[in-house]
Amino acid sequence: MGTRESHHGDDMEKLARVLQGMIGFGNSRVRLQYMVDQIAALLGAALVGIWMEEKTDLIPVAVGGRAADYGRALVFSTREDAPGGQGPSGRAFRERRTVLYDPLRESDNQWQELRERYVLGTSLAVPLVYEHQVFGIIGLYVTRGKSIQPRMRHMMEILAPVLSMMIKDQRDRMLLEERSKGLSTLISAIQVLGRVQSEEELMTEFGDIAIQVLGANGGYIILYDKEKRPSLKMFGLLTGYEGELAPLLMRLMRVNPPRGDWLSEPFNYRQRRGRYRDILAQLQFRSGISGQLRVDGELAGVFTLWSYEPDFFNNKQYVLRALAEEVSTALELLRVRHRLIAGAQTDPLTGLANRTGLQEKFDELVAEGRRYTWPFLFVLLDLDHFKQINDTQGHPEGDRLLRVVADHLRRAVRPFDVASRLGGDEFALLLARCSPQTEGIQKRLAALLGELSRAFEGLGVSAGVAAFPEDGDEFRELYRAADQRLYEAKRRGRGRIAWPDDVFQPL
């Protein structure tokens, strides 16, 4: 066996021992440091180092040999147009090939002073490539006056793919751990989503998770109801811009509605004209990501998150997709729950609140009244001569009449009042923040019921009014008081309103 073959066999055996020794180190940085120290000693090199890609730079992660201080100071660029990217390391990274550099034969760069201090000569850079992905480079420097022998280059080129595979495996495990950690944190945070009681509360919780768990600096969420009417919530640093940005975002969603997958690709901020872009620049946002919320396969909402940091969301897509799916599920359950509650509290013929719905609103007004000392009125209505109309013209006509009366009452009451059908031809109104002494209330109620009486030939209306808190603070108490006054109004000739204190108001 020749001397060259003998050296090659010895080198491979020593290299195998180095790689075997790396297995004993659990920490990846310690493992890489052990390797470069051993390779520097094995090859008699002044410096062996590993530089990994970080954005547009190659930064040192492990350096060994007597010139290690020099290696720790080196930061190369991956860009050809940058000064630190024109040497062997930048070229090896871009061209994905081994590059040999001899400072005596080529014009030197900004590292000349450090080279002189450590008396360094020729250097070699080998790219770290695995599955067509380049991670960085491994470099070797020898003392001036020495040359990089073929066996050195051969060993570095054997070592590079093994090292690349190890780095790829380590990155995959770190990504998996990061995803697992992110999902674990997310799972703890999203448990609250199943307990929200309104869509407004759901949007607030989404914003809290985006800021506190995912680390976004700002964003917004838009939810669409079944008529595609939007509601908007901003959070983080965008809080307070609702009035200014809401019209812009709503118009943007109409002109360019979201399509495609749950998530967009992460994107970095690009300066463009427009007030929205001006605000993003003012807040110094650098990267963002957008996503969709879906219910029953239909678009139910959209969101966008922003960060100060470029590329912030690049490794968060997995967690964000999980969050989007969980929020969509919570929204679907919330809407199903509301439909069930609405169905249980709604009169099927007229669409008004039924007795259950009226009772719930009554309880809310009592709680509000106790807290703020606000009164309210309970008005019980009965359609005079309805039975005669039902008997002579038929039940379909009677049902139509009830629906028309319901529409009339629905349009007449304020948003915070309630109109209800209790059954048959009996209706009820809850008039919030009113008392019998409220200015204009008697005229307003008389006008409303008078219009009903005049709208249908042969139909009259009688009413009894009870007041909170004078007539009680329980549903049955106010219902009984209003019912007794309604009876008295009918007894006195129908077509009138019976108020507390025996006040009877003809229509």
Coordinates of C-alpha atoms in Angstrom, one line a residue:
M1 CA 0.0 0.0 0.0
G2 CA 1.4 3.4 -1.0
T3 CA 2.0 6.3 1.4
R4 CA -1.0 8.3 0.0
E5 CA -3.4 5.4 0.4
S6 CA -2.0 4.8 3.9
H7 CA -2.6 8.5 4.9
H8 CA -6.1 8.4 3.4
G9 CA -7.0 5.3 5.4
D10 CA -5.6 6.9 8.6
D11 CA -7.5 10.1 7.9
M12 CA -10.8 8.3 7.4
E13 CA -10.3 6.3 10.6
K14 CA -9.5 9.5 12.5
L15 CA -12.5 11.2 11.0
A16 CA -14.7 8.3 11.9
R17 CA -13.5 8.6 15.5
V18 CA -14.3 12.3 15.5
L19 CA -17.8 11.8 14.3
Q20 CA -18.3 8.9 16.8
G21 CA -17.1 11.2 19.6
M22 CA -19.7 13.8 18.6
I23 CA -22.5 11.5 19.5
G24 CA -21.8 11.9 23.2
F25 CA -22.7 15.5 23.2
G26 CA -26.5 16.3 23.5
N27 CA -26.1 20.1 23.0
S28 CA -25.7 20.8 19.2
R29 CA -23.4 23.8 19.8
V30 CA -21.1 21.8 22.0
R31 CA -21.1 19.0 19.4
L32 CA -20.1 21.3 16.6
Q33 CA -17.4 22.9 18.7
Y34 CA -16.0 19.5 19.5
M35 CA -15.9 18.6 15.8
V36 CA -14.1 21.8 14.7
D37 CA -11.5 21.5 17.5
Q38 CA -10.8 17.9 16.5
I39 CA -10.6 18.6 12.8
A40 CA -8.3 21.6 13.3
A41 CA -6.0 19.3 15.4
L42 CA -6.2 16.4 12.9
L43 CA -5.3 18.5 9.9
G44 CA -2.9 20.9 11.6
A45 CA -5.0 23.8 10.5
A46 CA -4.8 27.3 12.0
L47 CA -8.6 27.6 11.9
V48 CA -11.6 25.4 11.1
G49 CA -15.0 27.0 11.5
I50 CA -18.7 26.6 10.6
W51 CA -20.7 29.6 9.5
M52 CA -24.5 29.4 9.2
E53 CA -26.9 31.4 7.2
E54 CA -28.9 34.1 9.1
K55 CA -30.9 36.3 6.8
T56 CA -28.3 37.6 4.3
D57 CA -25.2 36.9 6.5
L58 CA -23.1 33.9 7.3
I59 CA -22.3 34.0 11.1
P60 CA -19.9 31.8 13.0
V61 CA -21.5 29.1 15.2
A62 CA -18.3 27.1 16.0
V63 CA -14.6 27.9 15.4
G64 CA -11.5 26.0 16.5
G65 CA -7.7 26.2 16.2
R66 CA -5.2 28.8 17.3
A67 CA -6.8 31.5 15.2
A68 CA -10.3 30.9 16.7
D69 CA -10.6 34.6 17.8
Y70 CA -10.1 35.6 14.2
G71 CA -12.8 33.2 13.1
R72 CA -15.3 34.5 15.7
A73 CA -14.9 38.0 14.2
L74 CA -15.7 36.9 10.7
V75 CA -19.2 37.6 9.4
F76 CA -19.6 37.0 5.7
S77 CA -22.5 38.0 3.3
T78 CA -24.5 35.7 1.1
R79 CA -24.9 38.6 -1.4
E80 CA -22.5 39.0 -4.3
D81 CA -22.9 42.8 -4.2
A82 CA -21.8 43.1 -0.5
P83 CA -18.1 43.5 0.4
G84 CA -18.3 40.5 2.8
G85 CA -19.8 38.3 0.1
Q86 CA -17.0 38.4 -2.5
G87 CA -14.6 36.0 -0.9
P88 CA -14.5 32.2 -0.9
S89 CA -17.2 31.8 1.8
G90 CA -19.8 33.9 0.0
R91 CA -19.0 32.4 -3.3
A92 CA -19.1 28.8 -2.0
F93 CA -22.5 29.5 -0.5
R94 CA -24.0 31.0 -3.6
E95 CA -22.3 28.6 -6.2
R96 CA -22.7 25.5 -4.0
R97 CA -19.1 24.4 -4.7
T98 CA -15.8 24.3 -3.0
V99 CA -13.8 27.5 -3.4
L100 CA -10.0 27.7 -2.7
Y101 CA -8.6 31.2 -1.8
D102 CA -4.9 32.2 -2.0
P103 CA -4.3 35.8 -0.7
L104 CA -1.0 35.9 -2.5
R105 CA -2.6 35.3 -5.9
E106 CA -5.8 37.3 -5.4
S107 CA -6.6 40.8 -4.2
D108 CA -7.4 40.6 -0.5
N109 CA -10.5 42.0 1.3
Q110 CA -11.4 43.7 4.5
W111 CA -10.0 40.8 6.6
Q112 CA -6.4 41.6 5.6
E113 CA -5.4 43.1 8.9
L114 CA -6.7 40.1 10.9
R115 CA -5.0 37.7 8.4
E116 CA -1.7 39.5 9.1
R117 CA -2.1 39.3 12.8
Y118 CA -2.7 35.6 12.8
V119 CA -0.2 34.9 9.9
L120 CA -2.9 33.2 7.9
G121 CA -2.5 32.1 4.3
T122 CA -4.6 30.0 2.0
S123 CA -8.2 29.2 2.9
L124 CA -10.9 26.8 1.7
A125 CA -14.7 27.1 1.9
V126 CA -17.0 24.1 1.4
P127 CA -20.8 24.6 1.2
L128 CA -23.1 22.7 3.6
V129 CA -25.8 21.4 1.3
Y130 CA -28.5 18.8 2.0
E131 CA -31.5 17.9 -0.2
H132 CA -30.8 20.9 -2.4
Q133 CA -30.9 23.3 0.6
V134 CA -27.7 25.2 1.5
F135 CA -27.3 26.0 5.2
G136 CA -23.9 27.6 5.4
I137 CA -20.2 26.8 4.9
I138 CA -17.3 25.0 6.6
G139 CA -14.0 26.8 6.2
L140 CA -10.4 25.9 6.8
Y141 CA -7.4 28.2 7.0
V142 CA -3.7 27.3 7.1
T143 CA -0.7 29.2 8.3
R144 CA 1.1 31.4 5.7
G145 CA 3.7 29.5 3.8
K146 CA 1.7 26.3 4.0
S147 CA -0.7 25.0 1.3
I148 CA -4.0 23.2 1.6
Q149 CA -3.1 19.7 0.7
P150 CA -5.4 17.5 -1.4
R151 CA -6.1 15.2 1.6
M152 CA -7.3 18.3 3.6
R153 CA -9.7 19.2 0.8
H154 CA -10.8 15.6 0.4
M155 CA -11.6 15.3 4.1
M156 CA -13.5 18.6 4.3
E157 CA -15.6 17.6 1.3
I158 CA -16.4 14.2 2.9
L159 CA -17.2 15.9 6.2
A160 CA -19.5 18.6 4.7
P161 CA -22.5 16.4 3.6
V162 CA -22.3 14.5 6.9
L163 CA -22.3 17.7 8.8
S164 CA -25.2 19.1 6.6
M165 CA -27.3 16.1 7.4
M166 CA -26.7 16.5 11.1
I167 CA -27.6 20.2 10.9
K168 CA -30.7 19.5 8.9
D169 CA -31.7 16.8 11.5
Q170 CA -31.1 19.2 14.4
R171 CA -33.1 21.9 12.7
D172 CA -36.0 19.6 12.0
R173 CA -36.0 18.5 15.7
M174 CA -35.8 22.1 16.9
L175 CA -38.7 23.0 14.5
L176 CA -40.7 20.1 15.9
E177 CA -40.0 21.1 19.4
E178 CA -40.9 24.7 18.6
R179 CA -44.1 23.6 17.0
S180 CA -44.9 21.3 20.0
K181 CA -44.2 24.1 22.4
G182 CA -46.2 26.6 20.4
L183 CA -49.1 24.2 20.1
S184 CA -48.9 23.4 23.8
T185 CA -49.0 27.1 24.7
L186 CA -51.8 27.7 22.1
I187 CA -53.9 24.8 23.5
S188 CA -53.8 26.3 26.9
A189 CA -54.7 29.7 25.6
I190 CA -57.5 28.6 23.2
Q191 CA -59.5 26.8 25.9
V192 CA -61.1 30.1 26.7
L193 CA -62.5 30.3 23.2
G194 CA -65.1 27.6 24.0
R195 CA -66.5 29.8 26.8
V196 CA -67.1 33.0 25.0
Q197 CA -70.7 34.3 24.9
S198 CA -70.6 36.7 22.0
E199 CA -68.7 37.3 18.7
E200 CA -67.3 40.6 20.2
E201 CA -65.8 38.6 23.0
L202 CA -64.4 36.0 20.5
M203 CA -62.7 38.8 18.6
T204 CA -61.2 40.2 21.8
E205 CA -59.9 36.8 22.9
F206 CA -58.3 36.2 19.4
G207 CA -56.5 39.5 19.7
D208 CA -55.2 38.6 23.2
I209 CA -53.9 35.3 21.9
A210 CA -52.2 36.9 18.9
I211 CA -50.4 39.5 21.1
Q212 CA -49.7 37.5 24.3
V213 CA -49.1 34.0 22.9
L214 CA -47.9 34.4 19.3
G215 CA -46.0 37.7 20.0
A216 CA -47.6 39.8 17.2
N217 CA -47.4 43.6 17.8
G218 CA -50.8 44.4 16.3
G219 CA -53.5 43.3 13.9
Y220 CA -57.2 43.2 13.2
I221 CA -60.0 40.6 12.7
I222 CA -63.2 41.0 10.7
L223 CA -66.2 38.7 11.2
Y224 CA -69.1 38.4 8.7
D225 CA -72.7 37.6 9.7
K226 CA -75.0 35.6 7.5
E227 CA -75.8 38.7 5.4
K228 CA -72.1 39.3 4.9
R229 CA -72.2 42.4 7.0
P230 CA -68.7 42.9 8.6
S231 CA -67.7 43.7 12.2
L232 CA -64.2 44.8 12.9
K233 CA -61.9 44.5 16.0
M234 CA -58.3 45.9 16.1
F235 CA -55.8 45.0 18.8
G236 CA -52.2 45.7 19.8
L237 CA -50.7 48.9 18.4
L238 CA -53.6 49.2 15.9
T239 CA -56.1 49.8 18.8
G240 CA -57.5 53.3 18.4
Y241 CA -57.3 53.4 14.6
E242 CA -60.7 51.8 14.1
G243 CA -62.5 55.0 13.0
E244 CA -59.9 55.8 10.5
L245 CA -59.0 52.4 9.1
A246 CA -62.4 50.6 9.3
P247 CA -63.8 52.2 6.1
L248 CA -60.5 51.5 4.2
L249 CA -60.3 47.8 5.3
M250 CA -64.0 47.2 4.6
R251 CA -63.6 48.7 1.1
L252 CA -60.4 46.6 0.6
M253 CA -62.3 43.4 1.5
R254 CA -65.1 44.2 -0.9
V255 CA -62.7 45.0 -3.8
N256 CA -60.3 42.2 -3.1
P257 CA -62.1 39.5 -1.1
P258 CA -59.8 36.8 0.4
R259 CA -59.5 33.5 -1.5
G260 CA -57.6 30.3 -1.2
D261 CA -56.1 28.6 1.8
W262 CA -56.5 29.3 5.5
L263 CA -53.2 31.3 5.5
S264 CA -51.4 33.6 3.1
E265 CA -47.6 33.2 2.8
P266 CA -45.8 35.4 5.4
F267 CA -44.9 38.8 3.8
N268 CA -42.6 41.7 4.6
Y269 CA -43.9 45.2 4.6
R270 CA -43.4 47.1 1.3
Q271 CA -43.8 50.9 1.2
R272 CA -46.8 51.9 -0.8
R273 CA -49.1 54.8 -1.0
G274 CA -52.3 55.0 1.0
R275 CA -53.3 55.8 4.5
Y276 CA -53.3 52.2 5.8
R277 CA -49.7 51.9 4.6
D278 CA -48.8 55.2 6.2
I279 CA -50.0 54.0 9.6
L280 CA -48.1 50.7 9.2
A281 CA -44.9 52.6 8.4
Q282 CA -45.6 54.9 11.3
L283 CA -45.9 51.9 13.7
Q284 CA -42.7 50.5 12.2
F285 CA -44.3 47.1 11.2
R286 CA -42.0 45.0 9.2
S287 CA -43.8 41.7 8.5
G288 CA -47.3 40.3 8.5
I289 CA -49.5 37.4 7.7
S290 CA -53.2 37.1 6.8
G291 CA -55.7 34.3 7.3
Q292 CA -59.3 33.3 6.9
L293 CA -62.0 31.9 9.2
R294 CA -64.5 29.5 7.8
V295 CA -67.8 28.1 9.0
D296 CA -69.5 25.3 7.0
G297 CA -67.0 25.8 4.2
E298 CA -68.0 29.5 3.8
L299 CA -65.9 32.6 4.5
A300 CA -66.8 33.8 8.0
G301 CA -63.9 36.2 8.7
V302 CA -60.4 37.4 8.0
F303 CA -57.5 38.5 10.0
T304 CA -54.1 40.1 9.6
L305 CA -51.3 40.2 12.1
W306 CA -48.2 42.5 12.1
S307 CA -44.8 42.4 13.8
Y308 CA -41.8 44.8 14.2
E309 CA -39.5 42.0 13.1
P310 CA -38.9 41.0 9.4
D311 CA -39.8 37.4 8.7
F312 CA -41.4 37.1 12.1
F313 CA -44.2 34.7 11.0
N314 CA -42.1 32.5 8.8
N315 CA -41.9 29.7 11.4
K316 CA -45.4 30.3 12.9
Q317 CA -47.6 29.2 10.1
Y318 CA -48.3 25.8 11.7
V319 CA -49.5 27.4 14.9
L320 CA -51.4 30.1 13.2
R321 CA -53.3 27.6 11.0
A322 CA -54.3 25.7 14.2
L323 CA -55.4 29.0 15.8
A324 CA -57.5 29.9 12.7
E325 CA -59.2 26.5 12.7
E326 CA -59.9 26.7 16.5
V327 CA -61.4 30.2 16.2
S328 CA -63.5 29.0 13.2
T329 CA -64.8 26.1 15.3
A330 CA -65.5 28.4 18.3
L331 CA -67.4 30.8 15.9
E332 CA -69.4 28.0 14.5
L333 CA -70.4 26.7 17.9
L334 CA -71.2 30.2 19.1
R335 CA -73.6 30.7 16.1
V336 CA -75.2 27.3 16.5
R337 CA -75.7 28.1 20.2
H338 CA -77.2 31.5 19.4
R339 CA -79.5 30.0 16.8
L340 CA -80.8 27.4 19.3
I341 CA -81.3 30.0 22.0
A342 CA -83.0 32.3 19.5
G343 CA -85.3 29.5 18.4
A344 CA -86.2 28.7 22.0
Q345 CA -86.9 32.3 22.7
T346 CA -88.8 33.2 19.5
D347 CA -92.4 32.9 18.5
P348 CA -92.4 30.9 15.3
L349 CA -95.4 32.7 13.7
T350 CA -94.4 36.3 14.2
G351 CA -90.7 36.2 14.9
L352 CA -91.1 38.2 18.1
A353 CA -89.8 37.1 21.4
N354 CA -91.9 34.4 23.1
R355 CA -92.5 34.2 26.8
T356 CA -89.1 32.7 27.4
G357 CA -87.4 35.5 25.5
L358 CA -89.5 38.1 27.3
Q359 CA -88.6 36.7 30.7
E360 CA -84.8 36.8 29.8
K361 CA -85.0 40.5 28.8
F362 CA -87.1 41.2 31.9
D363 CA -84.4 39.8 34.1
E364 CA -81.8 41.9 32.3
L365 CA -83.9 45.1 32.8
V366 CA -84.4 44.3 36.5
A367 CA -80.6 43.8 37.0
E368 CA -80.0 47.1 35.1
G369 CA -82.7 48.8 37.2
R370 CA -81.2 47.7 40.5
R371 CA -77.7 48.8 39.5
Y372 CA -78.6 52.2 38.0
T373 CA -82.0 52.9 39.5
W374 CA -83.6 52.9 36.1
P375 CA -87.4 52.1 35.8
F376 CA -89.1 50.3 33.0
L377 CA -92.7 49.5 31.9
F378 CA -94.4 46.2 31.3
V379 CA -97.3 46.6 28.8
L380 CA -99.8 43.8 28.2
L381 CA -101.8 44.1 24.9
D382 CA -104.9 42.3 23.8
L383 CA -106.6 42.5 20.4
D384 CA -110.3 43.3 20.8
H385 CA -112.7 41.3 18.6
F386 CA -109.8 39.1 17.2
K387 CA -111.8 35.9 17.8
Q388 CA -114.6 37.2 15.7
I389 CA -112.2 38.0 12.8
N390 CA -110.7 34.5 13.2
D391 CA -114.1 32.8 13.1
T392 CA -115.5 34.8 10.2
Q393 CA -112.5 35.1 7.9
G394 CA -110.6 31.9 8.8
H395 CA -107.4 31.1 10.6
P396 CA -105.0 31.9 7.7
E397 CA -106.3 35.5 7.7
G398 CA -106.1 35.6 11.5
D399 CA -102.4 34.4 11.3
R400 CA -101.7 37.1 8.7
L401 CA -103.2 39.7 10.9
L402 CA -101.0 38.6 13.9
R403 CA -97.9 38.9 11.7
V404 CA -98.9 42.4 10.6
V405 CA -99.4 43.4 14.2
A406 CA -96.0 42.0 15.1
D407 CA -94.3 43.9 12.3
H408 CA -96.0 47.1 13.4
L409 CA -94.8 46.6 17.0
R410 CA -91.3 45.6 15.9
R411 CA -90.9 48.8 13.9
A412 CA -92.3 51.0 16.7
V413 CA -90.1 50.0 19.6
R414 CA -86.6 51.2 20.3
P415 CA -83.6 48.9 19.8
F416 CA -83.3 48.3 23.6
D417 CA -87.1 47.7 24.1
V418 CA -88.7 44.3 23.5
A419 CA -91.9 43.3 21.6
S420 CA -93.3 39.9 22.4
R421 CA -96.2 37.6 21.5
L422 CA -97.2 35.5 24.6
G423 CA -99.8 33.4 22.7
G424 CA -103.1 33.8 20.9
D425 CA -103.8 37.5 20.5
E426 CA -101.9 38.5 23.6
F427 CA -98.8 40.7 23.1
A428 CA -96.4 42.4 25.5
L429 CA -93.9 45.3 25.4
L430 CA -91.0 46.0 27.7
L431 CA -90.2 49.7 27.5
A432 CA -86.8 50.3 29.1
R433 CA -85.9 53.4 31.1
C434 CA -89.5 54.6 31.2
S435 CA -92.0 55.3 34.0
P436 CA -95.6 56.4 33.9
Q437 CA -94.3 59.9 34.6
T438 CA -91.8 59.9 31.7
E439 CA -92.6 62.9 29.5
G440 CA -94.5 61.9 26.4
I441 CA -94.7 58.2 27.2
Q442 CA -98.5 58.1 27.5
K443 CA -98.9 60.0 24.2
R444 CA -96.4 57.8 22.5
L445 CA -98.0 54.5 23.6
A446 CA -101.5 55.8 22.8
A447 CA -100.4 56.8 19.3
L448 CA -98.8 53.4 18.7
L449 CA -101.9 51.4 19.8
G450 CA -104.3 53.9 18.1
E451 CA -102.5 53.3 14.8
L452 CA -103.1 49.5 15.2
S453 CA -106.8 50.0 15.9
R454 CA -107.3 52.2 12.9
A455 CA -105.2 50.0 10.6
F456 CA -107.7 47.1 10.7
E457 CA -111.4 47.4 10.3
G458 CA -113.3 45.9 13.2
L459 CA -110.1 45.4 15.3
G460 CA -109.5 47.2 18.6
V461 CA -106.6 47.2 21.1
S462 CA -106.7 47.3 24.9
A463 CA -103.7 47.5 27.2
G464 CA -102.7 47.3 30.9
V465 CA -99.4 48.9 32.1
A466 CA -97.3 47.8 35.1
A467 CA -94.2 49.7 36.4
F468 CA -90.9 48.6 37.8
P469 CA -90.2 48.9 40.7
E470 CA -93.6 50.1 42.0
D471 CA -95.5 47.0 41.0
G472 CA -92.7 44.6 42.0
D473 CA -89.4 43.2 40.7
E474 CA -90.5 39.7 39.6
F475 CA -92.0 38.7 36.3
R476 CA -95.1 37.2 37.8
E477 CA -95.8 40.3 39.9
L478 CA -95.6 42.8 37.0
Y479 CA -97.5 40.4 34.7
R480 CA -100.3 40.1 37.3
A481 CA -100.5 43.9 37.8
A482 CA -100.6 44.5 34.0
D483 CA -103.2 41.7 33.5
Q484 CA -105.5 43.1 36.1
R485 CA -105.3 46.6 34.5
L486 CA -105.9 45.1 31.1
Y487 CA -109.0 43.4 32.4
E488 CA -110.3 46.6 33.9
A489 CA -109.6 48.4 30.6
K490 CA -111.8 45.9 28.7
R491 CA -114.5 46.1 31.4
R492 CA -114.7 49.8 30.9
G493 CA -115.4 49.5 27.2
R494 CA -112.2 48.3 25.5
G495 CA -110.0 50.5 23.3
R496 CA -108.1 52.1 26.1
I497 CA -104.9 51.9 28.2
A498 CA -105.1 51.3 31.9
W499 CA -102.2 53.0 33.7
P500 CA -101.2 52.7 37.4
D501 CA -103.1 54.9 39.8
D502 CA -106.4 54.1 38.0
V503 CA -105.6 56.3 35.0
F504 CA -107.5 55.2 31.9
Q505 CA -106.5 56.6 28.6
P506 CA -108.8 56.1 25.6
L507 CA -107.3 55.5 22.2

